Amino acid sequence: MNLIFFGPPGAGKGTQAQKLVETQAIPQISTGDILRANRRDGTGLGLEAQTYMDRGLLVPDQLVIDMVGARLQDSDCEGGYILDGFPRTVAQAVALDEFLEKRDSSIDKVVVLTVPDGLIVERIVGRRSCGNCGAGFHVEFKPPAKQGVCDVCGSELAQRSDDTEEKVRVRLNEYAQNTAPVAAYYKQRGIVREINGVGGMDEVFGRLTEALEN
Ligand code: AMP
């Protein structure tokens, strides 16, 4: 199944995608994660993306389109994939369609996670992750046993540099301006499934699996 997980930053796309990866043998392709890995490795792409990411702005379309095009050609995507954080503009959605059409492929479903803005800010600002194993925590909703330390591997937890309240507001604005119209682009095809992203991880996952069956 070729899936797109769609929704504002902090809606739980990454968390829910990770849960689905555990039950389906398909990879999660997070453009944010790939860009952050490029930044860490100091690649040309990472350096170019950095200035935008640091300000909470979207990275230029062509950079992300080329990056996803390359990733989708990896053999682990043959049985399907979950796109998490892509497409984020209508131009990206059009480019994805063109790429897939050439390969006689298409997107099966677009899952839209909805969460009110107030809760998004609370979720994102409290978010922490392990710099070593990538495990995710939240200072209030999912605190580690020992403050600032990963429960899984004992390494130090860190906050993403764009997870401050000020940058979340910029990212929410980017979402409203550029990304929200992408849902309308897919809606005409009848493949959009909107689910309420408020609630516990398992509760939301229950809604997600139900939505994917219909
Ligand atoms: P995320 O981890 O999905 O919240 O993405 C973090 C940041 O990476 C975003 O604020 C953007 O700067 C950049 N980014 C991730 N995905 C995309 C995309 N599809 N298009 C443009 N920029 C992106």
Coordinates of N, CA and C and ligand atoms in Angstrom, one line a residue:
M1 N 0.8 -1.2 0.0 CA 0.0 0.0 0.0 C 0.9 1.3 0.0
N2 N 0.6 2.2 -0.9 CA 1.3 3.4 -1.0 C 0.5 4.5 -0.2
L3 N 1.1 5.0 0.9 CA 0.3 5.9 1.7 C 1.0 7.2 1.9
I4 N 0.2 8.3 2.1 CA 0.7 9.6 2.5 C 0.1 9.9 3.9
F5 N 0.9 10.2 4.8 CA 0.4 10.7 6.1 C 0.5 12.2 6.1
F6 N -0.6 12.8 6.3 CA -0.7 14.2 6.1 C -1.3 14.9 7.4
G7 N -0.9 16.1 7.6 CA -1.4 16.8 8.8 C -0.4 17.9 9.3
P8 N -0.7 18.8 10.2 CA 0.2 19.8 10.6 C 1.3 19.2 11.4
P9 N 2.4 20.0 11.6 CA 3.5 19.5 12.4 C 3.0 19.1 13.8
G10 N 3.4 18.0 14.4 CA 3.0 17.7 15.7 C 1.6 16.9 15.7
A11 N 1.1 16.6 14.6 CA -0.2 15.9 14.5 C 0.0 14.4 14.9
G12 N 1.2 13.9 14.9 CA 1.5 12.5 15.2 C 1.7 11.7 14.0
K13 N 2.0 12.3 12.9 CA 2.3 11.5 11.7 C 3.4 10.5 11.8
G14 N 4.5 11.0 12.4 CA 5.7 10.2 12.6 C 5.5 9.0 13.5
T15 N 4.8 9.4 14.6 CA 4.5 8.3 15.6 C 3.6 7.3 15.1
Q16 N 2.6 7.7 14.4 CA 1.6 6.7 13.9 C 2.2 5.9 12.7
A17 N 3.1 6.6 11.9 CA 3.7 5.9 10.8 C 4.6 4.8 11.4
Q18 N 5.4 5.1 12.5 CA 6.3 4.1 13.1 C 5.5 2.9 13.6
K19 N 4.3 3.2 14.1 CA 3.5 2.1 14.6 C 3.0 1.2 13.5
L20 N 2.7 1.8 12.4 CA 2.2 1.1 11.2 C 3.3 0.2 10.6
V21 N 4.5 0.8 10.6 CA 5.7 0.1 10.1 C 5.9 -1.3 10.8
E22 N 5.5 -1.3 12.1 CA 5.7 -2.5 12.9 C 4.7 -3.6 12.5
T23 N 3.6 -3.2 11.9 CA 2.6 -4.2 11.5 C 2.6 -4.5 10.0
Q24 N 3.1 -3.6 9.2 CA 3.1 -3.8 7.7 C 4.6 -3.8 7.3
A25 N 4.9 -4.5 6.4 CA 6.4 -4.6 6.0 C 6.7 -3.5 4.9
I26 N 6.3 -2.3 5.3 CA 6.6 -1.1 4.4 C 7.4 -0.1 5.1
P27 N 8.3 0.7 4.5 CA 9.1 1.7 5.2 C 8.4 3.0 5.3
Q28 N 8.8 3.7 6.4 CA 8.3 5.1 6.6 C 9.4 6.0 6.0
I29 N 8.9 6.9 5.1 CA 9.8 7.9 4.5 C 9.5 9.2 5.0
S30 N 10.3 9.7 6.0 CA 10.1 11.0 6.6 C 11.1 12.0 5.9
T31 N 10.5 13.0 5.2 CA 11.4 13.9 4.6 C 12.2 14.8 5.6
G32 N 11.5 15.1 6.7 CA 12.2 15.8 7.8 C 13.3 15.0 8.4
D33 N 13.2 13.7 8.6 CA 14.2 12.9 9.1 C 15.4 12.8 8.1
I34 N 15.1 12.6 6.8 CA 16.1 12.5 5.8 C 16.9 13.8 5.7
L35 N 16.2 15.0 5.8 CA 16.9 16.3 5.8 C 17.8 16.5 7.0
R36 N 17.2 16.1 8.2 CA 18.1 16.2 9.4 C 19.3 15.3 9.3
A37 N 19.2 14.1 8.8 CA 20.3 13.2 8.6 C 21.3 13.9 7.7
N38 N 20.9 14.5 6.6 CA 21.8 15.2 5.7 C 22.5 16.4 6.4
R39 N 21.8 17.1 7.3 CA 22.4 18.2 8.0 C 23.5 17.6 8.9
R40 N 23.1 16.5 9.6 CA 24.1 15.9 10.6 C 25.4 15.5 9.8
D41 N 25.2 15.0 8.6 CA 26.3 14.5 7.8 C 27.0 15.6 7.0
G42 N 26.4 16.8 7.1 CA 27.1 17.9 6.4 C 27.1 17.8 4.9
T43 N 26.1 17.1 4.3 CA 26.0 17.0 2.8 C 25.6 18.4 2.2
G44 N 25.8 18.5 0.9 CA 25.4 19.7 0.2 C 23.9 20.0 0.4
L45 N 23.1 18.9 0.3 CA 21.7 19.0 0.5 C 21.4 19.5 1.9
G46 N 22.1 18.9 2.9 CA 21.8 19.3 4.3 C 22.2 20.8 4.5
L47 N 23.3 21.2 4.0 CA 23.7 22.6 4.2 C 22.6 23.6 3.5
E48 N 22.2 23.2 2.3 CA 21.2 24.0 1.6 C 19.9 24.1 2.4
A49 N 19.5 22.9 2.9 CA 18.2 22.9 3.6 C 18.2 23.6 5.0
Q50 N 19.4 23.6 5.6 CA 19.5 24.1 7.0 C 18.9 25.5 7.2
T51 N 19.2 26.4 6.3 CA 18.8 27.8 6.5 C 17.3 27.9 6.6
Y52 N 16.6 27.0 5.8 CA 15.1 27.1 5.7 C 14.6 26.4 7.0
M53 N 15.2 25.2 7.3 CA 14.7 24.4 8.5 C 14.9 25.2 9.8
D54 N 16.0 25.9 9.9 CA 16.2 26.7 11.1 C 15.2 27.8 11.3
R55 N 14.6 28.3 10.2 CA 13.6 29.3 10.4 C 12.2 28.8 10.4
G56 N 12.1 27.5 10.3 CA 10.7 26.9 10.3 C 10.0 27.0 8.9
L57 N 10.8 27.3 7.9 CA 10.3 27.5 6.5 C 10.4 26.2 5.7
L58 N 9.6 26.1 4.7 CA 9.7 24.9 3.8 C 11.0 25.0 3.0
V59 N 11.6 23.8 2.8 CA 12.8 23.7 1.9 C 12.3 23.8 0.5
P60 N 13.1 24.4 -0.5 CA 12.6 24.5 -1.9 C 12.1 23.2 -2.4
D61 N 11.0 23.3 -3.2 CA 10.4 22.0 -3.7 C 11.3 21.1 -4.4
Q62 N 12.2 21.6 -5.3 CA 12.9 20.7 -6.2 C 13.9 19.9 -5.4
L63 N 14.5 20.5 -4.3 CA 15.4 19.7 -3.5 C 14.7 18.5 -2.9
V64 N 13.5 18.7 -2.4 CA 12.8 17.6 -1.7 C 12.2 16.6 -2.7
I65 N 11.8 17.1 -3.9 CA 11.2 16.2 -4.9 C 12.3 15.3 -5.4
D66 N 13.5 15.8 -5.6 CA 14.6 14.9 -6.1 C 15.0 13.9 -5.0
M67 N 15.0 14.4 -3.8 CA 15.3 13.5 -2.6 C 14.4 12.3 -2.5
V68 N 13.1 12.6 -2.6 CA 12.0 11.6 -2.4 C 12.1 10.7 -3.7
G69 N 12.2 11.3 -4.9 CA 12.3 10.4 -6.1 C 13.4 9.4 -6.0
A70 N 14.5 9.8 -5.4 CA 15.7 8.8 -5.3 C 15.3 7.8 -4.3
R71 N 14.7 8.2 -3.2 CA 14.4 7.2 -2.1 C 13.3 6.2 -2.5
L72 N 12.4 6.7 -3.4 CA 11.3 5.7 -3.8 C 11.8 4.6 -4.7
Q73 N 13.0 4.9 -5.3 CA 13.5 3.8 -6.2 C 14.3 2.7 -5.4
D74 N 14.4 2.9 -4.1 CA 15.1 1.9 -3.3 C 14.2 0.6 -3.3
S75 N 14.8 -0.5 -3.2 CA 14.1 -1.8 -3.3 C 13.1 -2.0 -2.2
D76 N 13.3 -1.4 -1.0 CA 12.4 -1.7 0.1 C 11.1 -1.0 -0.1
C77 N 11.0 -0.1 -1.2 CA 9.7 0.6 -1.4 C 8.8 -0.2 -2.4
E78 N 9.3 -1.3 -2.9 CA 8.6 -2.0 -3.9 C 7.2 -2.5 -3.5
G79 N 7.1 -2.9 -2.2 CA 5.8 -3.4 -1.7 C 4.9 -2.3 -1.0
G80 N 5.4 -1.0 -1.2 CA 4.6 0.1 -0.6 C 5.5 0.9 0.3
Y81 N 4.9 2.0 0.8 CA 5.6 2.9 1.7 C 4.7 3.9 2.3
I82 N 5.2 4.5 3.4 CA 4.4 5.6 4.0 C 5.2 6.9 3.9
L83 N 4.6 7.8 3.1 CA 5.3 9.2 3.0 C 4.8 10.0 4.2
D84 N 5.8 10.5 5.0 CA 5.5 11.2 6.2 C 6.2 12.6 6.0
G85 N 5.3 13.6 5.8 CA 5.9 15.0 5.7 C 6.1 15.4 4.2
F86 N 5.6 14.6 3.3 CA 5.7 14.8 1.9 C 4.5 14.2 1.2
P87 N 3.8 14.9 0.2 CA 4.1 16.2 -0.3 C 3.6 17.3 0.6
R88 N 4.3 18.5 0.6 CA 3.9 19.6 1.5 C 3.5 20.8 0.7
T89 N 3.5 20.7 -0.6 CA 3.0 21.8 -1.5 C 2.3 21.1 -2.6
V90 N 1.4 21.8 -3.3 CA 0.7 21.3 -4.5 C 1.8 20.9 -5.5
A91 N 2.8 21.7 -5.7 CA 3.9 21.4 -6.7 C 4.5 20.1 -6.4
Q92 N 4.8 19.8 -5.1 CA 5.3 18.5 -4.7 C 4.4 17.4 -5.1
A93 N 3.1 17.6 -4.8 CA 2.1 16.6 -5.1 C 2.0 16.3 -6.6
V94 N 2.1 17.3 -7.4 CA 2.0 17.1 -8.9 C 3.3 16.4 -9.3
A95 N 4.4 16.8 -8.8 CA 5.7 16.1 -9.2 C 5.6 14.6 -8.8
L96 N 5.1 14.3 -7.6 CA 4.9 12.9 -7.1 C 4.1 12.1 -8.1
D97 N 2.9 12.7 -8.5 CA 2.0 12.1 -9.4 C 2.8 11.7 -10.8
E98 N 3.5 12.7 -11.2 CA 4.2 12.5 -12.5 C 5.2 11.4 -12.4
F99 N 5.9 11.4 -11.2 CA 6.9 10.3 -11.0 C 6.3 8.9 -10.9
L100 N 5.1 8.9 -10.3 CA 4.4 7.6 -10.1 C 3.8 7.1 -11.4
E101 N 3.2 8.0 -12.1 CA 2.5 7.7 -13.4 C 3.5 7.0 -14.3
K102 N 4.7 7.5 -14.4 CA 5.8 7.0 -15.2 C 6.1 5.5 -14.9
R103 N 5.8 5.2 -13.6 CA 6.1 3.8 -13.1 C 4.8 3.0 -13.0
D104 N 3.7 3.4 -13.6 CA 2.4 2.8 -13.5 C 2.0 2.6 -12.0
S105 N 2.2 3.5 -11.2 CA 1.9 3.4 -9.8 C 1.1 4.6 -9.4
S106 N 0.6 4.6 -8.2 CA -0.2 5.7 -7.7 C -0.3 5.6 -6.1
I107 N -0.8 6.7 -5.5 CA -1.0 6.7 -4.1 C -2.4 6.0 -3.8
D108 N -2.4 5.1 -2.8 CA -3.7 4.4 -2.5 C -4.5 5.2 -1.5
K109 N -3.9 5.7 -0.5 CA -4.7 6.5 0.5 C -3.9 7.7 1.1
V110 N -4.6 8.7 1.4 CA -4.0 9.8 2.1 C -4.7 9.9 3.5
V111 N -3.9 9.8 4.5 CA -4.5 9.8 5.9 C -4.2 11.2 6.4
V112 N -5.3 11.9 6.8 CA -5.2 13.3 7.3 C -5.4 13.3 8.8
L113 N -4.4 13.6 9.6 CA -4.6 13.7 11.0 C -4.9 15.1 11.4
T114 N -6.0 15.2 12.1 CA -6.4 16.6 12.5 C -6.2 16.8 14.1
V115 N -5.6 17.9 14.4 CA -5.3 18.2 15.8 C -5.4 19.8 15.9
P116 N -6.1 20.3 17.0 CA -6.2 21.8 17.1 C -4.8 22.4 17.4
D117 N -4.7 23.6 16.9 CA -3.4 24.4 17.0 C -2.8 24.4 18.4
G118 N -3.7 24.7 19.4 CA -3.3 24.9 20.8 C -2.5 23.6 21.3
L119 N -3.1 22.5 20.9 CA -2.5 21.2 21.4 C -1.2 20.9 20.6
I120 N -1.2 21.3 19.4 CA 0.0 21.1 18.6 C 1.2 21.8 19.2
V121 N 1.0 23.1 19.6 CA 2.1 23.8 20.2 C 2.6 23.1 21.5
E122 N 1.6 22.7 22.3 CA 2.0 22.0 23.6 C 2.8 20.7 23.3
R123 N 2.3 19.9 22.2 CA 2.9 18.7 21.9 C 4.4 18.9 21.4
I124 N 4.5 19.9 20.5 CA 5.8 20.1 19.9 C 6.9 20.7 20.9
V125 N 6.5 21.7 21.7 CA 7.4 22.3 22.5 C 8.0 21.4 23.6
G126 N 7.2 20.4 24.0 CA 7.6 19.4 25.0 C 8.3 18.2 24.4
R127 N 8.4 18.1 23.1 CA 8.9 16.9 22.5 C 10.5 16.8 22.7
R128 N 10.9 15.6 23.0 CA 12.4 15.4 23.1 C 12.7 14.0 22.4
S129 N 13.9 13.9 21.9 CA 14.2 12.6 21.3 C 15.7 12.3 21.6
C130 N 16.0 11.0 21.5 CA 17.3 10.5 21.8 C 18.2 10.8 20.6
G131 N 19.3 11.4 20.8 CA 20.3 11.7 19.7 C 20.9 10.4 19.2
N132 N 20.9 9.4 20.0 CA 21.6 8.1 19.7 C 20.6 7.1 19.0
C133 N 19.5 6.7 19.7 CA 18.7 5.7 19.1 C 17.4 6.3 18.4
G134 N 17.1 7.6 18.6 CA 16.0 8.2 18.0 C 14.7 8.0 18.7
A135 N 14.7 7.3 19.9 CA 13.4 7.1 20.6 C 12.8 8.5 21.0
G136 N 11.5 8.6 21.0 CA 10.8 9.8 21.2 C 10.2 9.9 22.6
F137 N 10.2 11.1 23.2 CA 9.6 11.3 24.5 C 8.9 12.6 24.5
H138 N 8.1 12.9 25.6 CA 7.5 14.2 25.8 C 7.6 14.6 27.3
V139 N 8.0 15.8 27.6 CA 8.3 16.2 29.0 C 7.0 15.9 29.9
E140 N 5.8 16.1 29.3 CA 4.6 15.9 30.1 C 3.9 14.6 29.7
F141 N 3.7 14.4 28.4 CA 2.8 13.2 28.0 C 3.5 11.9 28.0
K142 N 4.9 11.9 27.8 CA 5.6 10.6 27.8 C 7.0 10.9 28.4
P143 N 7.1 11.2 29.7 CA 8.4 11.6 30.3 C 9.3 10.3 30.4
P144 N 10.6 10.5 30.3 CA 11.5 9.4 30.5 C 11.6 9.1 32.0
A145 N 12.0 8.0 32.4 CA 12.1 7.6 33.8 C 13.1 8.6 34.5
K146 N 14.2 9.0 33.9 CA 15.1 9.9 34.4 C 15.2 11.1 33.5
Q147 N 15.0 12.3 34.0 CA 14.9 13.5 33.2 C 16.1 13.7 32.3
G148 N 15.8 13.9 31.0 CA 16.8 14.2 30.0 C 17.6 13.0 29.6
V149 N 17.2 11.8 30.0 CA 18.0 10.6 29.6 C 17.1 9.5 29.0
C150 N 17.5 9.0 27.9 CA 16.7 8.0 27.1 C 16.5 6.7 27.9
D151 N 15.2 6.3 28.0 CA 14.9 5.0 28.7 C 15.5 3.8 27.9
V152 N 15.6 3.9 26.6 CA 16.0 2.8 25.8 C 17.5 2.5 25.8
C153 N 18.3 3.6 25.6 CA 19.8 3.4 25.5 C 20.6 4.2 26.5
G154 N 20.0 5.1 27.3 CA 20.7 5.8 28.3 C 21.4 7.0 27.8
S155 N 21.2 7.4 26.5 CA 21.9 8.6 26.0 C 21.1 9.8 26.3
E156 N 21.7 11.0 26.0 CA 21.1 12.2 26.4 C 19.9 12.6 25.4
L157 N 18.9 13.1 26.0 CA 17.7 13.5 25.1 C 18.0 15.0 24.6
A158 N 17.5 15.3 23.4 CA 17.6 16.6 22.9 C 16.3 17.1 22.3
Q159 N 16.2 18.5 22.2 CA 15.1 19.1 21.6 C 15.5 19.5 20.2
R160 N 14.6 19.3 19.2 CA 14.9 19.8 17.9 C 15.0 21.3 17.9
S161 N 15.9 21.9 17.1 CA 16.1 23.3 17.1 C 14.9 24.1 16.6
D162 N 14.1 23.4 15.8 CA 12.9 24.1 15.3 C 11.6 23.8 16.1
D163 N 11.8 23.2 17.3 CA 10.6 22.9 18.2 C 10.4 24.0 19.2
T164 N 10.8 25.2 19.0 CA 10.4 26.3 19.9 C 9.1 26.8 19.5
E165 N 8.4 27.5 20.5 CA 7.1 28.0 20.2 C 7.0 29.0 19.0
E166 N 8.1 29.8 19.0 CA 8.1 30.8 17.9 C 8.2 30.1 16.5
K167 N 9.0 29.1 16.4 CA 9.2 28.4 15.1 C 8.0 27.5 14.8
V168 N 7.3 27.0 15.9 CA 6.1 26.2 15.6 C 5.1 27.1 15.0
R169 N 5.0 28.4 15.4 CA 4.0 29.3 14.8 C 4.3 29.5 13.3
V170 N 5.6 29.7 13.0 CA 6.0 29.8 11.6 C 5.6 28.6 10.8
R171 N 5.9 27.4 11.4 CA 5.6 26.2 10.7 C 4.1 26.0 10.5
L172 N 3.3 26.4 11.5 CA 1.8 26.3 11.4 C 1.4 27.2 10.3
N173 N 2.0 28.3 10.2 CA 1.6 29.3 9.1 C 2.0 28.7 7.7
E174 N 3.1 28.1 7.6 CA 3.6 27.4 6.4 C 2.5 26.4 6.0
Y175 N 2.1 25.6 7.0 CA 1.1 24.5 6.8 C -0.2 25.1 6.2
A176 N -0.7 26.2 6.9 CA -2.0 26.7 6.4 C -1.8 27.3 5.0
Q177 N -0.7 28.0 4.8 CA -0.6 28.6 3.5 C -0.3 27.6 2.3
N178 N 0.7 26.8 2.6 CA 1.2 25.9 1.4 C 0.8 24.5 1.5
T179 N 0.6 23.9 2.7 CA 0.4 22.5 2.8 C -1.1 22.1 2.8
A180 N -1.9 22.8 3.5 CA -3.3 22.5 3.6 C -4.0 22.3 2.3
P181 N -3.7 23.1 1.3 CA -4.3 22.9 -0.1 C -4.0 21.6 -0.7
V182 N -2.9 20.9 -0.2 CA -2.6 19.6 -0.8 C -3.7 18.6 -0.5
A183 N -4.4 18.7 0.6 CA -5.5 17.8 1.0 C -6.6 17.9 -0.1
A184 N -6.9 19.1 -0.5 CA -8.0 19.3 -1.5 C -7.6 18.7 -2.8
Y185 N -6.3 18.7 -3.1 CA -5.8 18.1 -4.4 C -6.1 16.6 -4.4
Y186 N -6.0 15.9 -3.3 CA -6.2 14.5 -3.3 C -7.7 14.2 -3.0
K187 N -8.5 15.1 -2.4 CA -9.8 14.8 -2.0 C -10.7 14.4 -3.2
Q188 N -10.5 15.1 -4.3 CA -11.3 14.8 -5.5 C -11.2 13.3 -5.9
R189 N -10.1 12.7 -5.5 CA -10.0 11.2 -5.9 C -10.7 10.3 -5.0
G190 N -11.2 10.8 -3.9 CA -11.9 9.9 -2.9 C -10.9 9.0 -2.2
I191 N -9.6 9.4 -2.0 CA -8.7 8.5 -1.3 C -8.3 9.1 0.0
V192 N -8.9 10.3 0.4 CA -8.5 10.9 1.7 C -9.3 10.3 2.8
R193 N -8.7 10.0 3.9 CA -9.3 9.5 5.1 C -8.9 10.4 6.3
E194 N -9.9 11.2 6.8 CA -9.6 12.1 7.8 C -9.8 11.5 9.2
I195 N -8.8 11.6 10.0 CA -9.0 11.0 11.4 C -8.6 12.0 12.5
N196 N -9.3 11.8 13.6 CA -9.1 12.7 14.7 C -7.7 12.3 15.4
G197 N -6.8 13.2 15.4 CA -5.5 12.9 16.0 C -5.3 13.2 17.5
V198 N -6.5 13.5 18.1 CA -6.4 13.8 19.6 C -6.7 12.6 20.3
G199 N -5.8 12.3 21.3 CA -6.0 11.1 22.1 C -4.7 10.3 22.3
G200 N -4.8 9.2 23.0 CA -3.6 8.4 23.2 C -3.1 7.8 21.9
M201 N -1.8 7.4 21.9 CA -1.2 6.8 20.7 C -2.0 5.6 20.2
D202 N -2.4 4.7 21.1 CA -3.1 3.5 20.7 C -4.5 3.8 20.2
E203 N -5.1 4.8 20.9 CA -6.5 5.2 20.5 C -6.5 5.7 19.0
V204 N -5.5 6.6 18.7 CA -5.4 7.2 17.4 C -5.1 6.1 16.4
F205 N -4.2 5.1 16.8 CA -3.8 4.1 15.9 C -5.0 3.2 15.5
G206 N -5.9 3.0 16.5 CA -7.1 2.2 16.3 C -8.0 2.9 15.2
R207 N -8.1 4.2 15.3 CA -8.8 5.0 14.2 C -8.1 4.9 12.9
L208 N -6.8 4.9 12.9 CA -6.0 4.8 11.7 C -6.2 3.5 11.0
T209 N -6.1 2.4 11.7 CA -6.2 1.1 11.1 C -7.7 0.9 10.5
E210 N -8.6 1.4 11.2 CA -10.0 1.3 10.8 C -10.2 2.1 9.5
A211 N -9.6 3.3 9.4 CA -9.7 4.2 8.2 C -9.0 3.5 7.0
L212 N -7.9 2.8 7.3 CA -7.2 2.2 6.2 C -8.0 1.0 5.6
E213 N -8.9 0.4 6.4 CA -9.6 -0.7 5.9 C -10.8 -0.3 5.0
N214 N -11.2 0.9 5.2 CA -12.4 1.4 4.4 C -12.0 2.1 3.1
Ligands
AMP1 P1 9.3 17.7 9.9 O1 10.3 16.8 10.6 O2 8.4 17.0 9.0 O3 8.5 18.6 10.9 O4 10.1 18.7 9.0 C1 11.1 19.6 9.5 C2 11.5 20.6 8.5 O5 12.0 20.0 7.4 C3 10.3 21.5 8.0 O6 10.0 22.6 8.8 C4 10.9 21.9 6.6 O7 11.9 23.0 6.8 C5 11.7 20.7 6.2 N1 10.8 19.8 5.4 C6 10.4 18.5 5.7 N2 9.7 18.0 4.7 C7 9.6 18.9 3.7 C8 8.9 19.0 2.5 N3 8.2 18.0 2.0 N4 9.0 20.2 1.8 C9 9.7 21.2 2.2 N5 10.3 21.2 3.4 C10 10.3 20.1 4.2

